[in-house]
Short mmCIF file of C-alpha atoms and ligand atoms in Angstrom, two decimals:
data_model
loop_
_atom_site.label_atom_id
_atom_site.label_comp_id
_atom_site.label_asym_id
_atom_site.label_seq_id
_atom_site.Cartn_x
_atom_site.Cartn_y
_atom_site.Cartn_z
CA UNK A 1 0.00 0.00 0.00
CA UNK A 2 3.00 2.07 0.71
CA UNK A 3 4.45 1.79 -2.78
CA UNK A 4 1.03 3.35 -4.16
CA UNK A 5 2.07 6.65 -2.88
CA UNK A 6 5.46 7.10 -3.29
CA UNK A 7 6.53 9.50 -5.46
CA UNK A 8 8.51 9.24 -8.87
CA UNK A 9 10.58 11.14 -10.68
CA UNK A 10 8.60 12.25 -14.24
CA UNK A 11 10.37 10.94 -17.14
CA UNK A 12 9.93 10.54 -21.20
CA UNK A 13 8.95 7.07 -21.90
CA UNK A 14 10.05 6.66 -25.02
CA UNK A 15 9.19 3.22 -26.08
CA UNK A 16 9.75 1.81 -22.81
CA UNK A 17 12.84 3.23 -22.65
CA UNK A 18 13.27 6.57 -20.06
CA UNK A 19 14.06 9.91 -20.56
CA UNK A 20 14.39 13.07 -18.53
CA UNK A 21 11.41 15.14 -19.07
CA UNK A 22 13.81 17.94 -19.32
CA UNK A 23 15.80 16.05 -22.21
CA UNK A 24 14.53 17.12 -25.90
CA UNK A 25 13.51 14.05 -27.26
CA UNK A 26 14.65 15.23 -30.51
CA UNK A 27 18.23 14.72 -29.56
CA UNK A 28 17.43 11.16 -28.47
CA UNK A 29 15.86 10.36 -31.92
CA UNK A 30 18.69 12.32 -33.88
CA UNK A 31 21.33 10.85 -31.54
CA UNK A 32 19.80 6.84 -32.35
CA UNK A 33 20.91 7.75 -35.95
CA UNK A 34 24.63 9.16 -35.12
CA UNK A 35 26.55 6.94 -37.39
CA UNK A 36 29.95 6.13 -35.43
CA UNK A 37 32.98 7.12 -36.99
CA UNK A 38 36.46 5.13 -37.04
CA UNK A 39 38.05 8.02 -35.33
CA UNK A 40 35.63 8.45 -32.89
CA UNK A 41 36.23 8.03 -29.12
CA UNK A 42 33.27 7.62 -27.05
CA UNK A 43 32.89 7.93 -23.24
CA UNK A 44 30.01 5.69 -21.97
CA UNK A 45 28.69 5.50 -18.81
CA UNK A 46 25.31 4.69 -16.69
CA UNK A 47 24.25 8.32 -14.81
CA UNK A 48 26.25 8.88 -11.58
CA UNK A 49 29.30 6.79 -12.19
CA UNK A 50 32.34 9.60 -12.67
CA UNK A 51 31.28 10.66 -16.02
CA UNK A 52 32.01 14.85 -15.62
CA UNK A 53 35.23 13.92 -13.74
CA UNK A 54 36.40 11.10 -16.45
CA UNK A 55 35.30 13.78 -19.56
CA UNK A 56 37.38 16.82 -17.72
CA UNK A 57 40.40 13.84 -17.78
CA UNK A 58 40.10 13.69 -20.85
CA UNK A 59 39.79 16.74 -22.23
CA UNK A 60 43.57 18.04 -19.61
CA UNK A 61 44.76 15.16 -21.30
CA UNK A 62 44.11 16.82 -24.43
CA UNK A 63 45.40 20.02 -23.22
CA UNK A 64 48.11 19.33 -21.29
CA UNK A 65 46.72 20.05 -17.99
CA UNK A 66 46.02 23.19 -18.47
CA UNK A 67 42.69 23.65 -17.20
CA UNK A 68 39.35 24.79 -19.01
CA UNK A 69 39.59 29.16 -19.23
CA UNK A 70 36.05 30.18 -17.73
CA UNK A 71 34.77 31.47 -21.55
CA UNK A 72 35.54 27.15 -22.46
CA UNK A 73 32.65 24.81 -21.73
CA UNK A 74 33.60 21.02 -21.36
CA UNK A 75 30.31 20.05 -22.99
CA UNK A 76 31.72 21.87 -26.44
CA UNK A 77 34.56 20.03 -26.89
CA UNK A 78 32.76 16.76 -25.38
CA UNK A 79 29.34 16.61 -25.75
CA UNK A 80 26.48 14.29 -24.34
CA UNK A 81 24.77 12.67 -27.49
CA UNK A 82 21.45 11.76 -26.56
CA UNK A 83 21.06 15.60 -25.65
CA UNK A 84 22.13 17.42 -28.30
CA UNK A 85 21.54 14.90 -31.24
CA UNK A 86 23.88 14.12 -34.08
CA UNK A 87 23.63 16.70 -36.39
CA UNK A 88 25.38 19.15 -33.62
CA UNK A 89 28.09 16.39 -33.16
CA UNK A 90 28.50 15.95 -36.69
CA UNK A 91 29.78 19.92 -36.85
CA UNK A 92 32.77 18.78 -34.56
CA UNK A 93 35.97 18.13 -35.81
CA UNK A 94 37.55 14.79 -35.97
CA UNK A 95 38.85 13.10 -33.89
CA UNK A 96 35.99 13.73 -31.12
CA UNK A 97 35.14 12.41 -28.08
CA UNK A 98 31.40 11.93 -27.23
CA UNK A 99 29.84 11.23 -23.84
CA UNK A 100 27.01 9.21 -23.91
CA UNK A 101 24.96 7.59 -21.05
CA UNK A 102 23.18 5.08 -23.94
CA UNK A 103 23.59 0.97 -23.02
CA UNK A 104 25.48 -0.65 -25.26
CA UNK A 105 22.69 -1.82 -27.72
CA UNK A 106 21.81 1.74 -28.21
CA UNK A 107 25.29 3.03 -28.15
CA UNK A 108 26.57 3.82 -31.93
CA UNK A 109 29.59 1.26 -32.99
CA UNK A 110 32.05 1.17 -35.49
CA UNK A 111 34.82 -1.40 -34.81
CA UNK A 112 37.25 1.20 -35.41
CA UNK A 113 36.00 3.14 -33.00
CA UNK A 114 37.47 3.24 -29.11
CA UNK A 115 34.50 3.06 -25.52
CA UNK A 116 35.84 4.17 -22.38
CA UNK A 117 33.08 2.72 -20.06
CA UNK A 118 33.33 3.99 -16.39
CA UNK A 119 31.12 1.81 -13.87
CA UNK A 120 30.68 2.24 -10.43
CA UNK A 121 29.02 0.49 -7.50
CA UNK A 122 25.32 0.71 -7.45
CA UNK A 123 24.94 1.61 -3.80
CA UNK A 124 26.85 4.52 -4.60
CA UNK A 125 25.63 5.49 -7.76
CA UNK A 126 21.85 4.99 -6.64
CA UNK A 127 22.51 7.75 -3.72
CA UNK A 128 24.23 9.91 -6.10
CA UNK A 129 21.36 9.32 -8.97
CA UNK A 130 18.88 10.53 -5.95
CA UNK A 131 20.53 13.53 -5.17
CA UNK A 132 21.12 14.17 -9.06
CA UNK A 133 17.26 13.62 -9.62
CA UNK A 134 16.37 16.00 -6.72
CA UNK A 135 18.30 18.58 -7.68
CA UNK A 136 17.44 18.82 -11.26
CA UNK A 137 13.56 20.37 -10.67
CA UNK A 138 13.27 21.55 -14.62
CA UNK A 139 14.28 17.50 -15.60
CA UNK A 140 12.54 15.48 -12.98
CA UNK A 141 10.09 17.40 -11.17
CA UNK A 142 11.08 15.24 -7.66
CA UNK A 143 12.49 18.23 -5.55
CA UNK A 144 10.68 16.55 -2.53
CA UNK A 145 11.09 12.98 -3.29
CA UNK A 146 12.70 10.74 -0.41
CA UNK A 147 15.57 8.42 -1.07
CA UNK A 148 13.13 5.78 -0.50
CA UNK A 149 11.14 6.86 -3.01
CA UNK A 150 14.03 6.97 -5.77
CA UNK A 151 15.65 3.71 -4.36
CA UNK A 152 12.40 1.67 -5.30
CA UNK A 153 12.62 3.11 -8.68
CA UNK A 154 16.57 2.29 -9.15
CA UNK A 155 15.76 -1.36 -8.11
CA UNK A 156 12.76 -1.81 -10.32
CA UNK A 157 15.25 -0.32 -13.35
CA UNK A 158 12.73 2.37 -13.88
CA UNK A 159 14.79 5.22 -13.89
CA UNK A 160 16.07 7.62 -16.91
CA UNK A 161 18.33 5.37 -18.72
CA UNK A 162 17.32 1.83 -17.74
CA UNK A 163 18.19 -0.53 -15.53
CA UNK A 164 21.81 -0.15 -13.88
CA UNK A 165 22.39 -3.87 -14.85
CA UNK A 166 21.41 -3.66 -17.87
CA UNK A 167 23.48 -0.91 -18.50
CA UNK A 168 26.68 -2.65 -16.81
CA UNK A 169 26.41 -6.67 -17.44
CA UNK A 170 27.23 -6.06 -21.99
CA UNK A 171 30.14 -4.03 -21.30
CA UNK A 172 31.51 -5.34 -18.52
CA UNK A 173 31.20 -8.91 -21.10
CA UNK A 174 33.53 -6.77 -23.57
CA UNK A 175 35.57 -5.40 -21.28
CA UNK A 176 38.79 -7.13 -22.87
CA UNK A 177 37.61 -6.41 -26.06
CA UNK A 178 40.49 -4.18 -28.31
CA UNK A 179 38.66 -1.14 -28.61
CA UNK A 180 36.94 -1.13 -24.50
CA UNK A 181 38.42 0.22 -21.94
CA UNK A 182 36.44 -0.59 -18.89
CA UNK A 183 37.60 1.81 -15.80
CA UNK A 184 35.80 1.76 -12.85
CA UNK A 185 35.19 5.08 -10.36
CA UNK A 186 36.58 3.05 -7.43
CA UNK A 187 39.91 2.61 -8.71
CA UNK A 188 39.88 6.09 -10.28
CA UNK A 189 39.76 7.49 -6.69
CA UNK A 190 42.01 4.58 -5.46
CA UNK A 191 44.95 6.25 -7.91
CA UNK A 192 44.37 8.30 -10.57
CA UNK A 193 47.68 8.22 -11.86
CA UNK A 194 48.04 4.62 -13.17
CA UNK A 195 44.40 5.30 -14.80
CA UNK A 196 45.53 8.42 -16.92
CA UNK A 197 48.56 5.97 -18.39
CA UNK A 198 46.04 3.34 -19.23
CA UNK A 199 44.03 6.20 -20.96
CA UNK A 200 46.76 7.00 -22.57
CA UNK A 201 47.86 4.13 -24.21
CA UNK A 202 44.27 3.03 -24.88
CA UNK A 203 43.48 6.09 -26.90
CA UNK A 204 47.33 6.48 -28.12
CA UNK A 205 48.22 9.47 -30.48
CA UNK A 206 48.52 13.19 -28.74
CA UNK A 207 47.43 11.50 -25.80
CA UNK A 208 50.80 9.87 -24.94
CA UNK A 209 52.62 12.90 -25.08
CA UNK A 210 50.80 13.75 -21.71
CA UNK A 211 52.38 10.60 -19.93
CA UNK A 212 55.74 11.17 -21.10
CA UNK A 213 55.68 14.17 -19.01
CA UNK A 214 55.54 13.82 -15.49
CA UNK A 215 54.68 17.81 -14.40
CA UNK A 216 51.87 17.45 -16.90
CA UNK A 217 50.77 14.54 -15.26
CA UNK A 218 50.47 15.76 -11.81
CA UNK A 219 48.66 18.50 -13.33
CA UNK A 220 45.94 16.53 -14.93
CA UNK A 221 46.05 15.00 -11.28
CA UNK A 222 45.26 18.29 -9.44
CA UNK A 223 43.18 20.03 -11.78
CA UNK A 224 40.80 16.88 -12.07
CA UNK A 225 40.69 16.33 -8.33
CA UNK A 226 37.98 16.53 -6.25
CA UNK A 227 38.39 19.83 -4.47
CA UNK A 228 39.90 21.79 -7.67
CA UNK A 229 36.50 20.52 -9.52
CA UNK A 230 34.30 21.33 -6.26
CA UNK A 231 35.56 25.17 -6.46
CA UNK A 232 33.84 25.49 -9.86
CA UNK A 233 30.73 24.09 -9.13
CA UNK A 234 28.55 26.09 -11.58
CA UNK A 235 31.04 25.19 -14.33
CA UNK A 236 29.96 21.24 -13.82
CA UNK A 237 26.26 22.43 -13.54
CA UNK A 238 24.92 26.13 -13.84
CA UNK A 239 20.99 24.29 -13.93
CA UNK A 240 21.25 23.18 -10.17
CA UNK A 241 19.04 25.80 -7.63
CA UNK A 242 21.16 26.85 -4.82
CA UNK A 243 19.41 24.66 -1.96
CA UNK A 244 20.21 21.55 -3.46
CA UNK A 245 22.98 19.54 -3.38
CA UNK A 246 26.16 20.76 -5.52
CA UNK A 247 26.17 19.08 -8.78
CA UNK A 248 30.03 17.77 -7.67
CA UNK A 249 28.71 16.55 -4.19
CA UNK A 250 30.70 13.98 -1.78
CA UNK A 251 32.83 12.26 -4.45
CA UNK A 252 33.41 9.34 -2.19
CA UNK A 253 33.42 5.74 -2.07
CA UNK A 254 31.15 4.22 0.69
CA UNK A 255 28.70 7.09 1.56
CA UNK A 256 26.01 4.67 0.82
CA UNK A 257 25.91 3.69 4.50
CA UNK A 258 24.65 7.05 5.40
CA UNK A 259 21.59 6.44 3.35
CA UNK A 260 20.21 2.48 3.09
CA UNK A 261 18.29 0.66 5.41
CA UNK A 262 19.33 -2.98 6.14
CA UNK A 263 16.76 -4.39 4.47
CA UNK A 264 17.64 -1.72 1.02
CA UNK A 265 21.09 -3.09 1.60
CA UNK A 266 19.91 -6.80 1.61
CA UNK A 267 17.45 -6.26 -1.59
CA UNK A 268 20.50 -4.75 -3.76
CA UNK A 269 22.86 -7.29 -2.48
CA UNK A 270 20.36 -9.45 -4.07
CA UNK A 271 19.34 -7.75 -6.86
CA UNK A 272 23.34 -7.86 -7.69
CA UNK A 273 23.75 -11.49 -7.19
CA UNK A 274 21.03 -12.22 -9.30
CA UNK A 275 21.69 -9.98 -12.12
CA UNK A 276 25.97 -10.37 -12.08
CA UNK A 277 25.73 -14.28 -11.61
CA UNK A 278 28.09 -16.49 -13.27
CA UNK A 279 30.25 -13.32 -14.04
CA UNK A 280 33.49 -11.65 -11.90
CA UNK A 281 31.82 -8.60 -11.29
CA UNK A 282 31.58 -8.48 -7.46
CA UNK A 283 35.77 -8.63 -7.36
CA UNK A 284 35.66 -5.10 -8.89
CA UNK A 285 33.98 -3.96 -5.14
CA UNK A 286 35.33 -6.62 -3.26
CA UNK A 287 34.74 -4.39 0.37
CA UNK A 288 31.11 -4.16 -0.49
CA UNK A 289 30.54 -7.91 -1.68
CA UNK A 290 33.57 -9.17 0.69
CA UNK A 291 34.84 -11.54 -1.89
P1 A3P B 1 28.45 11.85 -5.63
O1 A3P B 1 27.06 12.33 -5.91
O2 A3P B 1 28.49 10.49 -4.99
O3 A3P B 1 29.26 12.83 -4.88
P2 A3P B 1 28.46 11.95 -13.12
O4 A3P B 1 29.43 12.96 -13.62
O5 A3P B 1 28.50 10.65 -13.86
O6 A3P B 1 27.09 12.52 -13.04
O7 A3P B 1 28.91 11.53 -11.65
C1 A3P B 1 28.74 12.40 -10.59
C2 A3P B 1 29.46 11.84 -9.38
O8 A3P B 1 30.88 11.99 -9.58
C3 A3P B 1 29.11 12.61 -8.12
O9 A3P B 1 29.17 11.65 -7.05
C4 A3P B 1 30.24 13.62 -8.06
O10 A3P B 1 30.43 14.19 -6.79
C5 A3P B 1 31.42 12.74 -8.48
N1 A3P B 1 32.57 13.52 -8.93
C6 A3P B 1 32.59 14.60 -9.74
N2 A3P B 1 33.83 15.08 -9.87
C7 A3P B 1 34.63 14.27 -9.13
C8 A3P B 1 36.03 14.25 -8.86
N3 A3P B 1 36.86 15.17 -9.36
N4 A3P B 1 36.50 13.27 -8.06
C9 A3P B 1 35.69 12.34 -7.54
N5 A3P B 1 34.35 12.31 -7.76
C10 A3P B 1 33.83 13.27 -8.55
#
């Protein structure tokens, strides 16, 4: 009787698959059509799981550190498909690098192509995909929904995006593929510096000119960190309203604990064995599953 009056975030169901109401769904349609080029390098994640901080990597790594000038928007150089739609990506310049939140089936391929897929623990990523719903009034209309509310709605998969699983379980099967690079949040914070080398020689080109430089490195480091990237909050976000939570929030591995239940904690545990059995997955978050 409960669940009949929670409240849920409003999306675009666009057949069966959801939107944020805020999203054009014009740039979802046009974006389903973006034909993937060979040169093409696309950043794919599920919401929440490090995608801002992973794109701003990417784009010091481009620029040797140096960080963005407060006339250069991040979302210019690497843009989120599904909300601007192809014909705007199709004005960049090659090589680009596109940030999409697509699963795989919907994500455009070309075997030439490179994925840099960042995942990140669900408990995590379900509080952060709260406070991200919240905050965004214009996309979701769910200012005063609970974390109970939203957590029922992450664990039924009916949230903008799909199901976290569903979005996880096909890349995490490519993962060794040639042209994947699967990274995951956790070992991002754990030490960024090994990550930015395997970026490096993933994506090759300009991009190992930053690694054989160690200043430059530690630059990409402290200009990508937490607290540089907390000082320039409405850089990240200029759509969030002042009394919610910043748009680059905790940034920390674990915080879940301030926000399940046991029994939320049990149900996801579940939900993850079921969904991830018969594959490695729980050894990327071995102090949550205690593998
Ligand atoms: P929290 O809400 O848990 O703090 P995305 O960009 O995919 O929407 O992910 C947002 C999450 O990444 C937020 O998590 C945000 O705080 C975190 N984040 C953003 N910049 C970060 C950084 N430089 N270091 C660590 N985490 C960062």
């Amino acid at each position: 009787m409960r669940s009949m009056n929670r409240k849920k975030p409003s999306y675009y169901d666009h057949d069966g698959f959801l939107m944020p109401i805020g999203f054009p769904i014009e740039g979802f349609i046009s974006a389903l059509r973006y034909q993937a080029q060979p040169s093409d390098v696309f950043l794919v994640t599920y919401p929440k799981c490090g995608t801002t901080w992973t794109q701003y990597i990417l784009w010091l790594m481009q620029h040797q550190g140096e960080p963005l000038s407060p006339s250069e928007k991040l979302e210019d150089y690497i843009p989120h498909l599904e909300e601007i739609g192809k014909e705007t990506i199709e004005k960049l310049r090659q090589p680009r690098v596109i940030k999409t939140h697509f699963p795989r089936q919907l994500t455009p391929y070309h075997p030439a192509a490179k994925y840099i897929y960042v995942a990140r623990n669900p408990f995590d990523c379900v509080v952060s995909f709260y406070h991200h719903t919240r905050g965004f009034i214009q996309h979701y209309n769910f200012a005063d929904g609970t974390f109970d509310d939203f957590f029922e709605c992450f664990i039924r998969g009916e949230v903008d995006f799909g199901d976290y699983f569903d979005h996880l379980l096909p890349w995490y099967e490519y993962r060794d593929e040639e042209n994947v690079l699967f990274l995951t949040y956790e070992n991002m914070k754990a030490d960024l510096r090994p990550i930015i080398i395997k970026i490096a020689n993933f994506l090759g080109g300009d991009y190992l000119n930053c690694i054989e430089n160690e200043e430059i490195i530690n630059k990409i480091i402290v200009n990508s960190s937490l607290k540089s990237m907390k000082k320039d909050q409405q850089r990240w976000s200029s759509k969030r309203p002042k009394n919610m939570p910043p748009f680059v929030r905790k940034g920390k591995v674990g915080s879940w604990k301030d926000y399940f239940s046991l029994k939320q904690q049990q149900r996801l545990t579940e939900k993850f064995k079921i969904r991830t059995a018969g594959t490695a997955l729980e050894t990327l978050w071995p102090k949550i599953f205690k593998t």
